Each structure stands twice: as C-alpha cells, then as structure tokens.
Coordinates of C-alpha atoms in Angstrom, one line a residue:
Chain A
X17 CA 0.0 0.0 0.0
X18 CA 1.4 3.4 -0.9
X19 CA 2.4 5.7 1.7
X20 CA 2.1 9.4 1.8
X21 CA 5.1 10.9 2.4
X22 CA 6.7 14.0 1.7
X23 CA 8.5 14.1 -1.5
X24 CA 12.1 14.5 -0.7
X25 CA 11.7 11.8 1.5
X26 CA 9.9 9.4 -1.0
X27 CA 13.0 10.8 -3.7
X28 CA 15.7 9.8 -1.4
X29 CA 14.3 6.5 -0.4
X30 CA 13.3 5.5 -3.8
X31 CA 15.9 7.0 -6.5
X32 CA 19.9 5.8 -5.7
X33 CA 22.8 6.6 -7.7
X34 CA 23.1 4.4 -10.7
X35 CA 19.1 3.6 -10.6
X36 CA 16.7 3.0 -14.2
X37 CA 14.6 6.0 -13.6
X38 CA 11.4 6.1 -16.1
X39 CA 9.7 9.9 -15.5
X40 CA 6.5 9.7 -17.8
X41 CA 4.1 11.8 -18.8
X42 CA 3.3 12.6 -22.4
X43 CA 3.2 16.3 -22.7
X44 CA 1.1 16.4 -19.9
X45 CA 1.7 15.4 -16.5
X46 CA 5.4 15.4 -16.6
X47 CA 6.9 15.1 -13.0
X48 CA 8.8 18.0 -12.5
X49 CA 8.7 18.6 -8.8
X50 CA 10.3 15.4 -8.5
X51 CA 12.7 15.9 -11.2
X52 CA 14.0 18.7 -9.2
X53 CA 14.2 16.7 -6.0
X54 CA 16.8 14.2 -7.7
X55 CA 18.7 17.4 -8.8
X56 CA 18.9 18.7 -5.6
X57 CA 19.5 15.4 -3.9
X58 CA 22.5 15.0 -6.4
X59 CA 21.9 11.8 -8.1
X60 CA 24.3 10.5 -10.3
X61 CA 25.0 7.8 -13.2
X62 CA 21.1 7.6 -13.8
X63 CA 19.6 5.6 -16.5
X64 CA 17.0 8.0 -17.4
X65 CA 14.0 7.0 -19.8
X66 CA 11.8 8.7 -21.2
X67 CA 9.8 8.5 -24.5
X68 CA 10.1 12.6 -24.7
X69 CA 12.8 13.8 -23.2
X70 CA 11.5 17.0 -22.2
X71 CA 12.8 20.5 -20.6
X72 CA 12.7 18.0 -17.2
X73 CA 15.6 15.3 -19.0
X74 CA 17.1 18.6 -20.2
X75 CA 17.8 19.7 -17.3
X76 CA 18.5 16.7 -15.1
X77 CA 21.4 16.0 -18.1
X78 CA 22.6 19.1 -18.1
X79 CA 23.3 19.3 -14.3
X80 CA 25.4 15.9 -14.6
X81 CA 22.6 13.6 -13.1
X82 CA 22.6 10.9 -16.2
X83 CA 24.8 8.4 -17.2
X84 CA 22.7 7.3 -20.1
X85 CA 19.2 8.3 -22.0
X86 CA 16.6 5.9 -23.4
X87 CA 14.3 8.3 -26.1
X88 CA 12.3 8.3 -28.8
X89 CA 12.1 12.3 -29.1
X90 CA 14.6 14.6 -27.9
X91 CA 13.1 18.1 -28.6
X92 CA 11.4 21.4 -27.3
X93 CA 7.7 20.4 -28.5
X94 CA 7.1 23.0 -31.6
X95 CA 10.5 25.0 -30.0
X96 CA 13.2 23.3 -31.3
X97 CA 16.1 21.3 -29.7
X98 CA 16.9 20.5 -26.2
X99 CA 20.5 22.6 -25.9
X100 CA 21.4 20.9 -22.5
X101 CA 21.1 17.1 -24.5
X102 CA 22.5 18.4 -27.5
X103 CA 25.3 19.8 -25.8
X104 CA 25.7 16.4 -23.8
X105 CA 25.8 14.4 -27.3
X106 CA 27.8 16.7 -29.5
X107 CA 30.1 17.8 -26.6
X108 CA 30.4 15.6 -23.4
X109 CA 29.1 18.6 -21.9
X110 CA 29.1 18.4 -18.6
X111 CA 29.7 14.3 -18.9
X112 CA 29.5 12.2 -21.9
X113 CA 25.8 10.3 -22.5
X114 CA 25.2 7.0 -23.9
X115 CA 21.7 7.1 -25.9
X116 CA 19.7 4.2 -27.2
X117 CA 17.3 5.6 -29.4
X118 CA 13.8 4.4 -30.5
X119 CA 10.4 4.8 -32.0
X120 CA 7.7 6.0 -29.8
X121 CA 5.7 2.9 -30.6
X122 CA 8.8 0.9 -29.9
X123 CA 9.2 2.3 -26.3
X124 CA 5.4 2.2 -25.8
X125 CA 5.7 -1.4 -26.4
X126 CA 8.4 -1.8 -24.3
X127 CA 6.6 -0.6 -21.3
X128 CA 3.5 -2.6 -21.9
X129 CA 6.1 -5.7 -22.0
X130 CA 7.2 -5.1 -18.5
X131 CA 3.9 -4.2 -17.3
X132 CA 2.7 -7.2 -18.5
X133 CA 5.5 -9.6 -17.0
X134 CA 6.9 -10.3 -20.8
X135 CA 10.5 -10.4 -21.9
X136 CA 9.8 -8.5 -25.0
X137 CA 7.3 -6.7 -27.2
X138 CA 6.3 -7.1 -30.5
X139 CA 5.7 -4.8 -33.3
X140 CA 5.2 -3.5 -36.9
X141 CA 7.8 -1.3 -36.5
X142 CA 11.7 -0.2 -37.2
X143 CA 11.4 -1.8 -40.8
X144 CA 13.9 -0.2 -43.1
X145 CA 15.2 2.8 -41.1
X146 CA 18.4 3.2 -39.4
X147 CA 17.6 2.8 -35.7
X148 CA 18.0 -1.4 -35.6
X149 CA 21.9 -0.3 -36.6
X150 CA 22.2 1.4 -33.9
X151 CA 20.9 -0.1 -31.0
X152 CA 21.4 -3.4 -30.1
X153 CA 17.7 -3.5 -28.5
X154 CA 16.2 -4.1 -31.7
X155 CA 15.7 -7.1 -33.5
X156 CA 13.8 -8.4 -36.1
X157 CA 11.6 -11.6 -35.0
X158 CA 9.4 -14.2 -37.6
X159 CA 5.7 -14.9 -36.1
X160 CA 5.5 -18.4 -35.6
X161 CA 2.1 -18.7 -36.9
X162 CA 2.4 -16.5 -40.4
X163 CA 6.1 -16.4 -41.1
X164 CA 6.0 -12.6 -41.1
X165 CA 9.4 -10.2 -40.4
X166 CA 8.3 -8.4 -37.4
X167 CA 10.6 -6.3 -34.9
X168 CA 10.8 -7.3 -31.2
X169 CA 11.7 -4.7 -28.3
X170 CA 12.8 -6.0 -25.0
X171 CA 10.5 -4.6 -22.1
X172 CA 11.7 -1.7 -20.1
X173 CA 11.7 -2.6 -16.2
X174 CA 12.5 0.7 -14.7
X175 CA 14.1 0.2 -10.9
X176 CA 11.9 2.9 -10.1
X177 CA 9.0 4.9 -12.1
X178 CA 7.9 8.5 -11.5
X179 CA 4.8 10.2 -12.4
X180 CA 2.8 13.2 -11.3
X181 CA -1.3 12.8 -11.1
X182 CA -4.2 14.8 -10.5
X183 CA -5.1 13.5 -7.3
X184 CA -4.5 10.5 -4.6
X185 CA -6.5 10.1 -1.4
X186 CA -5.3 9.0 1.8
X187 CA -4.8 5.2 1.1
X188 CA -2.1 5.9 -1.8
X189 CA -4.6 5.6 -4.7
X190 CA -4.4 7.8 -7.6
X191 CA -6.4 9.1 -10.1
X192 CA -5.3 10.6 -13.4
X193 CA -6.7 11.5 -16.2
X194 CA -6.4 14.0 -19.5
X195 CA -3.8 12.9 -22.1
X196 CA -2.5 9.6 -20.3
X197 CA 0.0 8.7 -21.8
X198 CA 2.3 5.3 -20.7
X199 CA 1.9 6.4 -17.4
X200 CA 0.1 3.1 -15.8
X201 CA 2.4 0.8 -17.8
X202 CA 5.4 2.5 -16.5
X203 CA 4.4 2.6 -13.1
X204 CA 3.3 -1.1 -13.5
X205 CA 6.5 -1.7 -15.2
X206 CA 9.0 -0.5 -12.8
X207 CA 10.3 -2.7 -9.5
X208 CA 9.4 0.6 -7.4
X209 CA 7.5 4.0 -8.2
X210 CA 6.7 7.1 -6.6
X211 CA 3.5 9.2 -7.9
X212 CA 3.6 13.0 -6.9
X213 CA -0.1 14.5 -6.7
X214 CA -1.5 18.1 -7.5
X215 CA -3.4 17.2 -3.7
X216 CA -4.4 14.3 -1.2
X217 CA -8.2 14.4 -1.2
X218 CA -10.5 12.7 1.4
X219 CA -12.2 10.7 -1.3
X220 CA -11.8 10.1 -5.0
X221 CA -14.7 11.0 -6.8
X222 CA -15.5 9.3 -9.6
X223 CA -14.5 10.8 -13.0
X224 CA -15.1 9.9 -17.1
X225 CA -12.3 8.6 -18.7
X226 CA -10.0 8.6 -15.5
X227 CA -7.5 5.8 -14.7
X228 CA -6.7 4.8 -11.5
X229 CA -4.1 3.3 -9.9
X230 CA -4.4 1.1 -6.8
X231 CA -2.5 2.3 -3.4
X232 CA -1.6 -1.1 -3.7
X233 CA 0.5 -0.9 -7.0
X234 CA 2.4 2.1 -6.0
X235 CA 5.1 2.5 -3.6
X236 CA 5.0 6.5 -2.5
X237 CA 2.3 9.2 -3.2
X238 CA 3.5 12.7 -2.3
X239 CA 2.1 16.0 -2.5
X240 CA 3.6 18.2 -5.1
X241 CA 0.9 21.0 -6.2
X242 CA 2.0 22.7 -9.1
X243 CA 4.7 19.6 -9.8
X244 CA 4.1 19.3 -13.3
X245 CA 5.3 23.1 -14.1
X246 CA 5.9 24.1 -16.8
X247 CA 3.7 21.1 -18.5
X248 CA 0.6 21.0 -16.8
X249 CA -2.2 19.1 -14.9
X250 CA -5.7 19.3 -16.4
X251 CA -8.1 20.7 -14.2
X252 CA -5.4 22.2 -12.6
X253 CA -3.2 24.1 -14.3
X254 CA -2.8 24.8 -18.4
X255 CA 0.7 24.4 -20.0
X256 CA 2.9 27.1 -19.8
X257 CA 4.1 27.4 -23.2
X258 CA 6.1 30.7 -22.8
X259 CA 8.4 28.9 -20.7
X260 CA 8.9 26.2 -23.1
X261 CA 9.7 29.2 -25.8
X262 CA 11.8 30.8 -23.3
X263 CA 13.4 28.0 -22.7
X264 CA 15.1 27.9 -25.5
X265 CA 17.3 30.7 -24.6
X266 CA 17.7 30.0 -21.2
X267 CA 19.4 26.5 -21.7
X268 CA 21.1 27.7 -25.1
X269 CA 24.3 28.8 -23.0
X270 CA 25.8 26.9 -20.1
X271 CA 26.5 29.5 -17.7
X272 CA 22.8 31.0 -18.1
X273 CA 21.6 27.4 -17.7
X274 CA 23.5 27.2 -14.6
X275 CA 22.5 30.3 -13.2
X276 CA 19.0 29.7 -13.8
X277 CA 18.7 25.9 -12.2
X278 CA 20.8 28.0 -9.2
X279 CA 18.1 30.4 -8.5
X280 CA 15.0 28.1 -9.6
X281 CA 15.9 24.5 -8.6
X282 CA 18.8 24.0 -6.6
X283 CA 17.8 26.9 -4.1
X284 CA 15.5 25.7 -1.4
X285 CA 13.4 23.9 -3.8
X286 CA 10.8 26.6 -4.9
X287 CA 9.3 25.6 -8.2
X288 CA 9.9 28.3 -11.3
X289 CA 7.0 31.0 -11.4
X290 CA 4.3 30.1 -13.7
X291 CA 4.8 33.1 -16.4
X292 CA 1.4 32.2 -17.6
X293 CA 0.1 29.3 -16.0
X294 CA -1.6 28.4 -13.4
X295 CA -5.5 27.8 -13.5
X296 CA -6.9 30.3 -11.3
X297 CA -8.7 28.1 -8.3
X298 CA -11.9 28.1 -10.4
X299 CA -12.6 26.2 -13.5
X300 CA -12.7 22.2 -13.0
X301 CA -10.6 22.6 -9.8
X302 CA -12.7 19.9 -7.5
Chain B
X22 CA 2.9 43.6 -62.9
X23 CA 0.8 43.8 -59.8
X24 CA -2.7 42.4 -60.1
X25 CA -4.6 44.8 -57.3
X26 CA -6.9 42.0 -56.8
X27 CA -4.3 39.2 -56.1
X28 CA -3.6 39.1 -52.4
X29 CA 0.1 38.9 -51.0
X30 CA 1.5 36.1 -49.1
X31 CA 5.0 34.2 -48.1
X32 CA 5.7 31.5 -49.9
X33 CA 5.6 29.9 -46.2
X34 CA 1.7 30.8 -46.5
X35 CA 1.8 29.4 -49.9
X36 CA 2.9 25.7 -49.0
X37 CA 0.6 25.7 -46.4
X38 CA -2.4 26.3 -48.5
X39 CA -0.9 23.9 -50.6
X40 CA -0.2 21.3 -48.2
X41 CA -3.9 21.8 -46.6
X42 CA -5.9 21.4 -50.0
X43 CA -4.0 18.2 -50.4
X44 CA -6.5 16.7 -47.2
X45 CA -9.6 15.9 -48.7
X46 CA -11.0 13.8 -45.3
X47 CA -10.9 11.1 -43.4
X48 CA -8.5 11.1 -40.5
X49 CA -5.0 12.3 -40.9
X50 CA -2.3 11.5 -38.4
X51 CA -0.8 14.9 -37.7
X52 CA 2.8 15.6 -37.1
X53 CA 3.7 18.8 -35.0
X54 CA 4.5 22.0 -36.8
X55 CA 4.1 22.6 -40.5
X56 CA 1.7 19.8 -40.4
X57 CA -0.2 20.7 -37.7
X58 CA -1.0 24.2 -38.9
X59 CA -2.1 23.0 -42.9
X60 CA -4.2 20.0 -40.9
X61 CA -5.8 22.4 -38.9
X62 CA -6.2 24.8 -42.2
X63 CA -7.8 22.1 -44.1
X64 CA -10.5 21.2 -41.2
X65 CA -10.9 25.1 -41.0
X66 CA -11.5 25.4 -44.9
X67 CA -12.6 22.4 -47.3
X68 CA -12.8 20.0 -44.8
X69 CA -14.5 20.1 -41.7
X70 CA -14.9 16.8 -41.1
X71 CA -11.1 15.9 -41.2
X72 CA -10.2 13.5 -38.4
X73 CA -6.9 15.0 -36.3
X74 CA -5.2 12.4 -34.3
X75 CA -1.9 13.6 -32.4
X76 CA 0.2 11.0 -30.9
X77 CA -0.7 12.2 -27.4
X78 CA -3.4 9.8 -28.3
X79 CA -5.9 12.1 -28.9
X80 CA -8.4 11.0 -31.8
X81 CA -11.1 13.2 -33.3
X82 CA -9.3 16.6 -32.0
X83 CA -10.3 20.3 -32.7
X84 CA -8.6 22.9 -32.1
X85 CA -9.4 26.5 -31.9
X86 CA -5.8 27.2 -32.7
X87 CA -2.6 24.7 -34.1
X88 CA -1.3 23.6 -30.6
X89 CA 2.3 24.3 -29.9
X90 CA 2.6 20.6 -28.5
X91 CA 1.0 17.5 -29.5
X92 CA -0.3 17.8 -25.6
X93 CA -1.7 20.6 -25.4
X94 CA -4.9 20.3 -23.3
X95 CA -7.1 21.7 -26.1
X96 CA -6.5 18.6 -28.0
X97 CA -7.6 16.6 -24.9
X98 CA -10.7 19.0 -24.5
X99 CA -11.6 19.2 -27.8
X100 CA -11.2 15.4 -29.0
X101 CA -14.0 12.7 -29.7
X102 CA -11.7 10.2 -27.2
X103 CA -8.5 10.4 -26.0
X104 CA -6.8 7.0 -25.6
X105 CA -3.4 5.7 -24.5
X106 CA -0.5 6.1 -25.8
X107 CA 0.2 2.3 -26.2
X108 CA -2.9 2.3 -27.6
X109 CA -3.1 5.1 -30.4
X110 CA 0.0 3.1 -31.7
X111 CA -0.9 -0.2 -31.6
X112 CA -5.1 0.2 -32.2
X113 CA -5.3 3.0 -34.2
X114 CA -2.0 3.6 -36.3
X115 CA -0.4 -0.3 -36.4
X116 CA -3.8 -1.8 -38.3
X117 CA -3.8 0.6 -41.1
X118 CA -7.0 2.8 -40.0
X119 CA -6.0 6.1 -40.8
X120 CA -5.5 7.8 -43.9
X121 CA -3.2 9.8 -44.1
X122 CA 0.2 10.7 -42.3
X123 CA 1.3 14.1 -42.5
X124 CA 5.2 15.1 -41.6
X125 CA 7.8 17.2 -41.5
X126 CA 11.8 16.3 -41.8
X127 CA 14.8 17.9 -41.5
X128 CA 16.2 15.9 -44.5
X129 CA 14.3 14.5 -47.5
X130 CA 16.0 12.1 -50.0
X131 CA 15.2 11.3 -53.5
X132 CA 13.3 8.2 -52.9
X133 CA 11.5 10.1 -49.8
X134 CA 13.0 9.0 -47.0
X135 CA 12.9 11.0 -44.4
X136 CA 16.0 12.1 -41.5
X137 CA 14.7 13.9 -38.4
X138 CA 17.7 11.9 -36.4
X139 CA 21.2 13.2 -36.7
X140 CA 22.9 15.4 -39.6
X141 CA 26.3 14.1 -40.1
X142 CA 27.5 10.9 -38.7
X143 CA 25.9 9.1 -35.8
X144 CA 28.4 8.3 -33.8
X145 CA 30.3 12.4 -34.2
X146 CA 26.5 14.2 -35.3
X147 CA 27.2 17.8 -36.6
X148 CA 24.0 18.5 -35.5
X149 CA 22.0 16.0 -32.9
X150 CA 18.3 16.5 -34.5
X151 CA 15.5 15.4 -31.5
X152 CA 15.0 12.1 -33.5
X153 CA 12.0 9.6 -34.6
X154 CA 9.1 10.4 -32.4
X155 CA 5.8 8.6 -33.8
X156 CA 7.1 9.1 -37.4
X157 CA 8.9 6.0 -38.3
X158 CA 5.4 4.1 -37.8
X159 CA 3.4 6.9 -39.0
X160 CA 5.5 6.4 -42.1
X161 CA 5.0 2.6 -42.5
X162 CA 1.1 2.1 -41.5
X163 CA -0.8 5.1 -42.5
X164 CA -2.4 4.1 -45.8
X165 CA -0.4 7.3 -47.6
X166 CA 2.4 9.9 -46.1
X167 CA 2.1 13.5 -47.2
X168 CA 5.4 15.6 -46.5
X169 CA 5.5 19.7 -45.8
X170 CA 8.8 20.8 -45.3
X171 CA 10.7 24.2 -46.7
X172 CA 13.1 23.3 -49.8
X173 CA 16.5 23.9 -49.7
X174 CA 19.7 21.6 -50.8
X175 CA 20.6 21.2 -47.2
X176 CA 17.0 19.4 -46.5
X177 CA 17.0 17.5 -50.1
X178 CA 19.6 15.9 -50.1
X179 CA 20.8 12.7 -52.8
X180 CA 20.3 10.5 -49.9
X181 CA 19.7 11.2 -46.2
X182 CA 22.3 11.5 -43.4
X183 CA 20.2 8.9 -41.7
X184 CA 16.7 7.1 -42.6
X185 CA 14.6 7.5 -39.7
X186 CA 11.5 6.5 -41.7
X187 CA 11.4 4.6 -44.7
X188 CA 9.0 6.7 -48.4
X189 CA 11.1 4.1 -50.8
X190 CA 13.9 3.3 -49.3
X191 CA 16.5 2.7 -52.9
X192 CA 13.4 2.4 -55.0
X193 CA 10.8 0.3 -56.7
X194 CA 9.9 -2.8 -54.7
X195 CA 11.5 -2.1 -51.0
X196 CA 8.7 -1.1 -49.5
X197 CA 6.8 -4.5 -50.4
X198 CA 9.8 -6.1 -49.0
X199 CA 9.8 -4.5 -45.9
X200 CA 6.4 -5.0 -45.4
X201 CA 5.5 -1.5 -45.3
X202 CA 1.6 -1.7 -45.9
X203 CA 0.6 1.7 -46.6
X204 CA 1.4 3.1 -49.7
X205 CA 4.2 5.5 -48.2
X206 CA 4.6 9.2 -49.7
X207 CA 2.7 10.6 -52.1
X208 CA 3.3 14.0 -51.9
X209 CA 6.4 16.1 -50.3
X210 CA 4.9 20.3 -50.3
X211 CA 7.7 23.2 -50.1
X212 CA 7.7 26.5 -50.1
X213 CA 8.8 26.3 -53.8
X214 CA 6.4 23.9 -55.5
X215 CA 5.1 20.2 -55.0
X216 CA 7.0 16.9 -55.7
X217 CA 5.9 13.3 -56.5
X218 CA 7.0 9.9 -56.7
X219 CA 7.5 9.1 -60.3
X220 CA 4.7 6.1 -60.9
X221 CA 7.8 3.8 -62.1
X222 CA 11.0 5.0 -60.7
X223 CA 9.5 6.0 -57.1
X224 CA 12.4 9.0 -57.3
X225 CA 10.5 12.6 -56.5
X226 CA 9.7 15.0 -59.5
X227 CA 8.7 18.0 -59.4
X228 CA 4.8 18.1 -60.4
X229 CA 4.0 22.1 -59.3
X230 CA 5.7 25.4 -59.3
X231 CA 4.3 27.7 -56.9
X232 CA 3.6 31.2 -58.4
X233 CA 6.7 33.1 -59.4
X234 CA 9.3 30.2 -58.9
X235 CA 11.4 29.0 -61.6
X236 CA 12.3 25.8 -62.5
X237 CA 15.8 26.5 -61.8
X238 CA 15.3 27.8 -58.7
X239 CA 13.8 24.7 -57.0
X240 CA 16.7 22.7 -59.0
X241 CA 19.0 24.7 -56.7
X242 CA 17.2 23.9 -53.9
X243 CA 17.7 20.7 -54.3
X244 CA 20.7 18.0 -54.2
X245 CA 19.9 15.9 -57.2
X246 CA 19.2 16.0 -60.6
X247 CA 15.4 16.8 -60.2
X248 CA 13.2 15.9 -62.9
X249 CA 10.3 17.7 -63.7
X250 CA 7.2 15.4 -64.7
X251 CA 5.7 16.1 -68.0
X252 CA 3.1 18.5 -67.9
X253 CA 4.2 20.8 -65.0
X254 CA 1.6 22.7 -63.5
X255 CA 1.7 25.7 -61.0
X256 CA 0.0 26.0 -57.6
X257 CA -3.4 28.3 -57.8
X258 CA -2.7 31.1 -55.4
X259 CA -3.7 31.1 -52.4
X260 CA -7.4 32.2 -52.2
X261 CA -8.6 35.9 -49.8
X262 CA -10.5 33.1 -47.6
X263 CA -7.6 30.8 -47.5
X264 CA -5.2 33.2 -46.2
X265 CA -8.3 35.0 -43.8
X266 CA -8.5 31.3 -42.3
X267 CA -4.4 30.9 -42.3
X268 CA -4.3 34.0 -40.3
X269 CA -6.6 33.8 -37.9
X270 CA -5.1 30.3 -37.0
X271 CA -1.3 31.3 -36.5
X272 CA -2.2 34.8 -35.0
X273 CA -1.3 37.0 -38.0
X274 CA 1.8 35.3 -38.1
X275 CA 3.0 35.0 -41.9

C-alpha cells in the first residue's frame, strides 16, 4: 500500500545513484517537482528514460545527473532542440551520454512488455530505417504462426518509475486522467514508483475517462501541487508554453543554464513561477 | 505587374495552403508544426470533417488554434476520445486505419526517406536532430504519407544522413519487402512547388511550381538531378478566404 510521504523523502528513499529511472508523462503530467528533487539530492550515473525527453531530461542531463538516455524524441515540443542534451551528445558537456534511441511505438511497447511480466514486445515497427543499426535493442523476430518479419523490443523494467497525477487520497490511490500517456504501464513496469499529486483528497470521486491506480501498485504518493510546471495538470493548471519558448534561450548557454537551475531549482526547492500558467482556483478545480 | 486583386502572401503561406488542399477527409495523423498548422487549415476550410489524431493519443481533436505541443490540453478537450499512448499506436495507427500521415523532416531524399535523427554521422552528429518520435510508424502504416517541409539543398539531399523513416527506401519494390503496408509518400509540399514519386522509378519529381518560382530555382534547392514530370503545373494562389482562415489560425503570423 502506498504511503504518503513527503516528496524528498519518497525521492531519497526511492531514487539511488546508478538507478533505471522512467519519469513519464506525455506532454502532460510530466513530474517535475520530482525531477528537481533528484537534482537537488544530487543523483548521479542515472539511467533516465523517457519516450520525450523534455525541458525535465534537459535539465536533469545538463546538471550531470545521467549516465545514459533511453528516447524516442529529444526536442522542445514546436520549439526546437533540447540545448542541454545536445550539448551532452555533440560535446560531453558536462559528462558524456550513452543514448539508445527508438520509435515511440517501440518504447510504448516496451513498457507494456514489463507491465505485462513479458521479456519482450512485439511490433510493426523499425522496418527499413536506421535505428535497428544502432541499437542493439532491436531485433527483427518471424511470427510463428504466419512467417512474417516483425521487430521485437525488450521490455523496459525501470528500478523505479515517476509520475505526477491529479489527485490520490489518503490510502495511496491515484487518479489521473487528461492525455495519459504510458503512465500506468510505467508505473506497472518499474520494480518501485513514486506518484507526486496536485493534492491528497478525502475521497476520489469518480470521473469519465480517468485511470486509476491502486494504493496497492504504487510505492509512495506525495504532495507536489503545481509539480508538473511548466507542462501542466488538467483541471489544474494549463501548459505554460512561454516557458517552453523561453526556454530555449535560457538552456542555449551553459552558464545562463546554470544560473537559472541556481536560483529556480537548486535553491530551497521553490518551483519556477508560472509566467502564464496556473488555472486560477476556479474552472474544473474539484 | 501587380494584379490589385491578387492578395500577397510568403511562400511559407503558400505551402501551407498547398499542403492543406492536399487533405480531402478522413483522418490524418498529424505531425507537430508545418503539419499541424495546414491540418488544422484544411479542417478550417474544405474539410470540416477531417479527423486529427496527435500522438498524445488524442483521436477526433479540434482545435481553436494549431497547438504548440501535440499535448496541449485543447486537443484533450476538444477530442472525440483520447486513448493511451500504447494504444493510439498499436489500435489506431499499427492496423492501417488512418489515412493519411502528415510530416515534416529535416532531410528528404530522393526516394522520400525522411531524416529527423542526426545530420552528419551518428556516432560524431554535426547537428544531434530530437529524433524519430511517432514518425517511423506513422510512415509505414498510414495508408499514404504527405510531406511539408521548406526546400533547400541542405534538407533534399541525394540520400539522407540517416533514414529514420522509410518513403522508398533505394526504390521500386522495398517497401513490399519491408512489409511496409501503406502506400508511403505521395506528396512532399515546399515553399517552392510540389514533388511526387514518379509512378515507375519511385524517385520525387517535381509536379507544381508555386507562383513566381522557376524551374531552376527549385533545382537549386535541391541536391539531385530533379526531374520535372511532364506536364508541369503551377500552384493556384492562395485564395482571400484561405489566407483570412491561415491568419486567424497562426495569430497574424506570416
């Protein structure tokens, strides 16, 4: 059953140097208050998957934190590139980073695989391009039954999965819901998992087209309102896209990156201002 | 000559008029970016009934403006479901259902393969590109690929840096024996005209010229010999309503 705990806690109990760390949320939901946490706790020589990188990978890369980066997409959505990961590929910069690189079906796959207890996915997928060359976790496989070509993935089992949610109440369960991404199947995937929460409720009430996720799946639930800044929460917050656009020329330089995860992240924890963001209190705020 | 009449617009206006007449209906798996702002013109113009699906698994979605992420939370709001992730890959794209896929690249080839991965080699990348996303599926299962992307010899290149996902891969025959079951690219839009695969050869020709360009200028643009198909046409303009509905979707923005 998942405990409640506050999040530094649940991030130094749950993340160790060295770890598979799988942060999901597509667009949407991305766990940045935990994100931070690992910065500030200092983690090194992660394995950090993600199927989009994101401003959170960007940052936790360019402050040393990774070791190695499993992707499918690697850029500012409808910004550009991700300076701190470019800068890490092209230049060592500040550490060198192994990649292996995929198709968003082909990681999507991969998580169902571990969530589902299977060595491997399989897919129509991969066929013809360059990306089997390059990584080693991508094979071709015949179905048994047709004699079709068809690629196979292994799964992804993440030591620990992190995602942020609308809401949990007091037992650990959590309810999401919005654009959901592969955030069950990575939290089913992983061998532990922390879910951060926009806030603990009494009771969830019942909601169309919401998953949930049993106390009893997850490991921690902590409160982290306004976590998913600058993505967002829906219902709670809308996506800040002029930070995304801004970030482009905050990460473009080193020293300004520095400075900025400095004042915003490594100092006392306070999350970034929303420059546009945050819902209001009204709206669909239960 | 100036007709007073003719109204002016970029040629970045121009290819996306271009690119959104090419969407007659049905559902179109939209890329983010050029794609996502024609897609959105097209549903906004001659097609209301175009089905958007963005990768964030959102099927049916509508807009008020082109989203600056395929997550935005008007696409969520806005859409007739919104399903997994795993599952707008594996239900909705892997079977063949939709239409068409619409996307952008950073490198085009001759046989229309498309590089959003790494310019240079892999291993030493001049430029690291943010890499395959949905597209390499996209590519292969969507029952035709339409491509919008600005034209310059840097971007059409003889043959791409690094094939992130497959039009013809060296020609005639390889997508059957790749088992590629949609039909791959039919049409790649610029900003200087429109290009097809030749029926036989599967290599791109050019089939439009977009007002006011020469032939020689898109043949600088590009990094092969490019053929021009018999019978070259040129673009219509881009109509007063076109551009009134292009505006008012990217803000003014030319």
């Amino acid at each position: 059953m998942a405990t409640v705990v506050p999040l530094a806690e649940a991030v130094a109990e749950l993340v160790h140097d060295g770890d598979s760390v799988a942060m999901e949320g597509f667009t949407h939901l991305i766990p940045y208050a935990a994100g931070h946490e690992i910065i500030r706790q200092g983690r090194r020589d992660l394995t950090l998957i993600r199927m989009t990188p994101d401003l959170v990978y960007d940052q936790l890369i360019g402050m040393g934190c990774a070791r190695r980066l499993v992707f499918s997409w690697g850029g500012n959505p409808g910004v550009g590139s991700l300076h701190r990961f470019r800068d890490a590929v092209q230049n060592q910069w500040p550490a060198p980073l192994e990649t292996e690189e995929h198709s968003h079906a082909g990681i999507a796959n991969a998580y169902v695989a571990g969530a589902s207890g299977l060595p491997f996915a399989v897919l129509r997928g991969y066929r013809g391009t360059d990306l089997p060359s390059r990584t080693a976790n991508i094979k071709p496989i015949t179905c048994p039954f047709t004699g079709e070509e068809l690629t196979a993935v292994p799964a992804i089992t993440p030591d620990v999965a992190i995602v942020h949610a609308q809401r949990a109440d007091r037992h650990g369960n959590v309810q999401l819901w919005g654009i959901t991404g592969v955030q069950k199947e990575a939290v089913l995937a992983a061998r532990r998992s922390l879910v951060t929460v926009e806030e603990v409720v009494e009771e969830l009430e019942p909601r169309p087209g919401a998953i949930v996720l049993p106390g009893w799946a997850i490991t921690r639930v902590s409160e982290a309102p306004g976590g998913s800044h600058p993505s967002y929460s829906a219902g709670y917050s809308v996506r800040d896209n002029a930070f995304y656009q801004a970030w482009d020329e905050i990460s473009r330089d080193r020293e300004t990156f520095l400075a900025w995860m400095r004042e915003h992240v490594l100092a006392g924890g306070a999350l970034p201002p929303a420059s546009a963001a945050r819902a209001t209190g009204g709206g669909a705020r239960p | 000559m100036t007709v007073p009449s003719a109204p002016a617009y970029t040629s970045d206006e121009m290819m996306t008029v271009a690119a959104a007449r090419r969407l007659r209906g049905g559902s179109c798996f939209v890329g983010i970016g050029l794609p996502s702002v024609a897609a959105n013109l097209a549903r906004r113009t001659h097609a209301p009934d175009l089905v958007l699906i963005y990768e964030s698994g959102t099927v049916g979605a509508k807009p008020s403006r082109p989203p600056l992420s395929i997550g935005d939370g008007e696409l969520a709001e806005t859409a007739d479901a919104v399903v997994s992730v795993p599952e707008i890959f594996n239900y909705w794209l892997q079977p063949g259902r939709i239409d068409v896929g619409f996307l952008g690249a950073a490198q085009i080839d001759r046989f229309a393969n498309i590089n959003t991965t790494v310019i240079g080699p892999y291993d030493a990348p001049k430029v690291r590109l943010p890499g395959a996303g949905g597209a390499p599926e996209i590519a292969a299962s969507c029952r035709e690929v339409t491509v919008i992307v600005r034209q310059s010899p840097r971007a059409f290149v003889d043959r791409v840096d690094f094939v992130t996902s497959v039009g013809f891969g060296s020609g005639p025959g390889d997508r059957e024996r790749l088992g590629l079951r949609g039909s791959g690219p039919r049409t790649v839009i610029t900003d200087l005209g429109v290009l097809e695969p030749d029926p036989v050869t599967c290599e791109l020709v050019l089939t439009h010229l977009h007002p006011g360009v020469t032939l020689e200028a898109v043949r600088a643009a590009t990094g092969w010999e490019l053929a021009a198909a018999p019978g070259l046409l040129e673009t219509e303009p881009p109509t007063a309503q076109e551009l009134a509905a292009l505006r008012s979707l990217t803000g003014g923005r030319p």
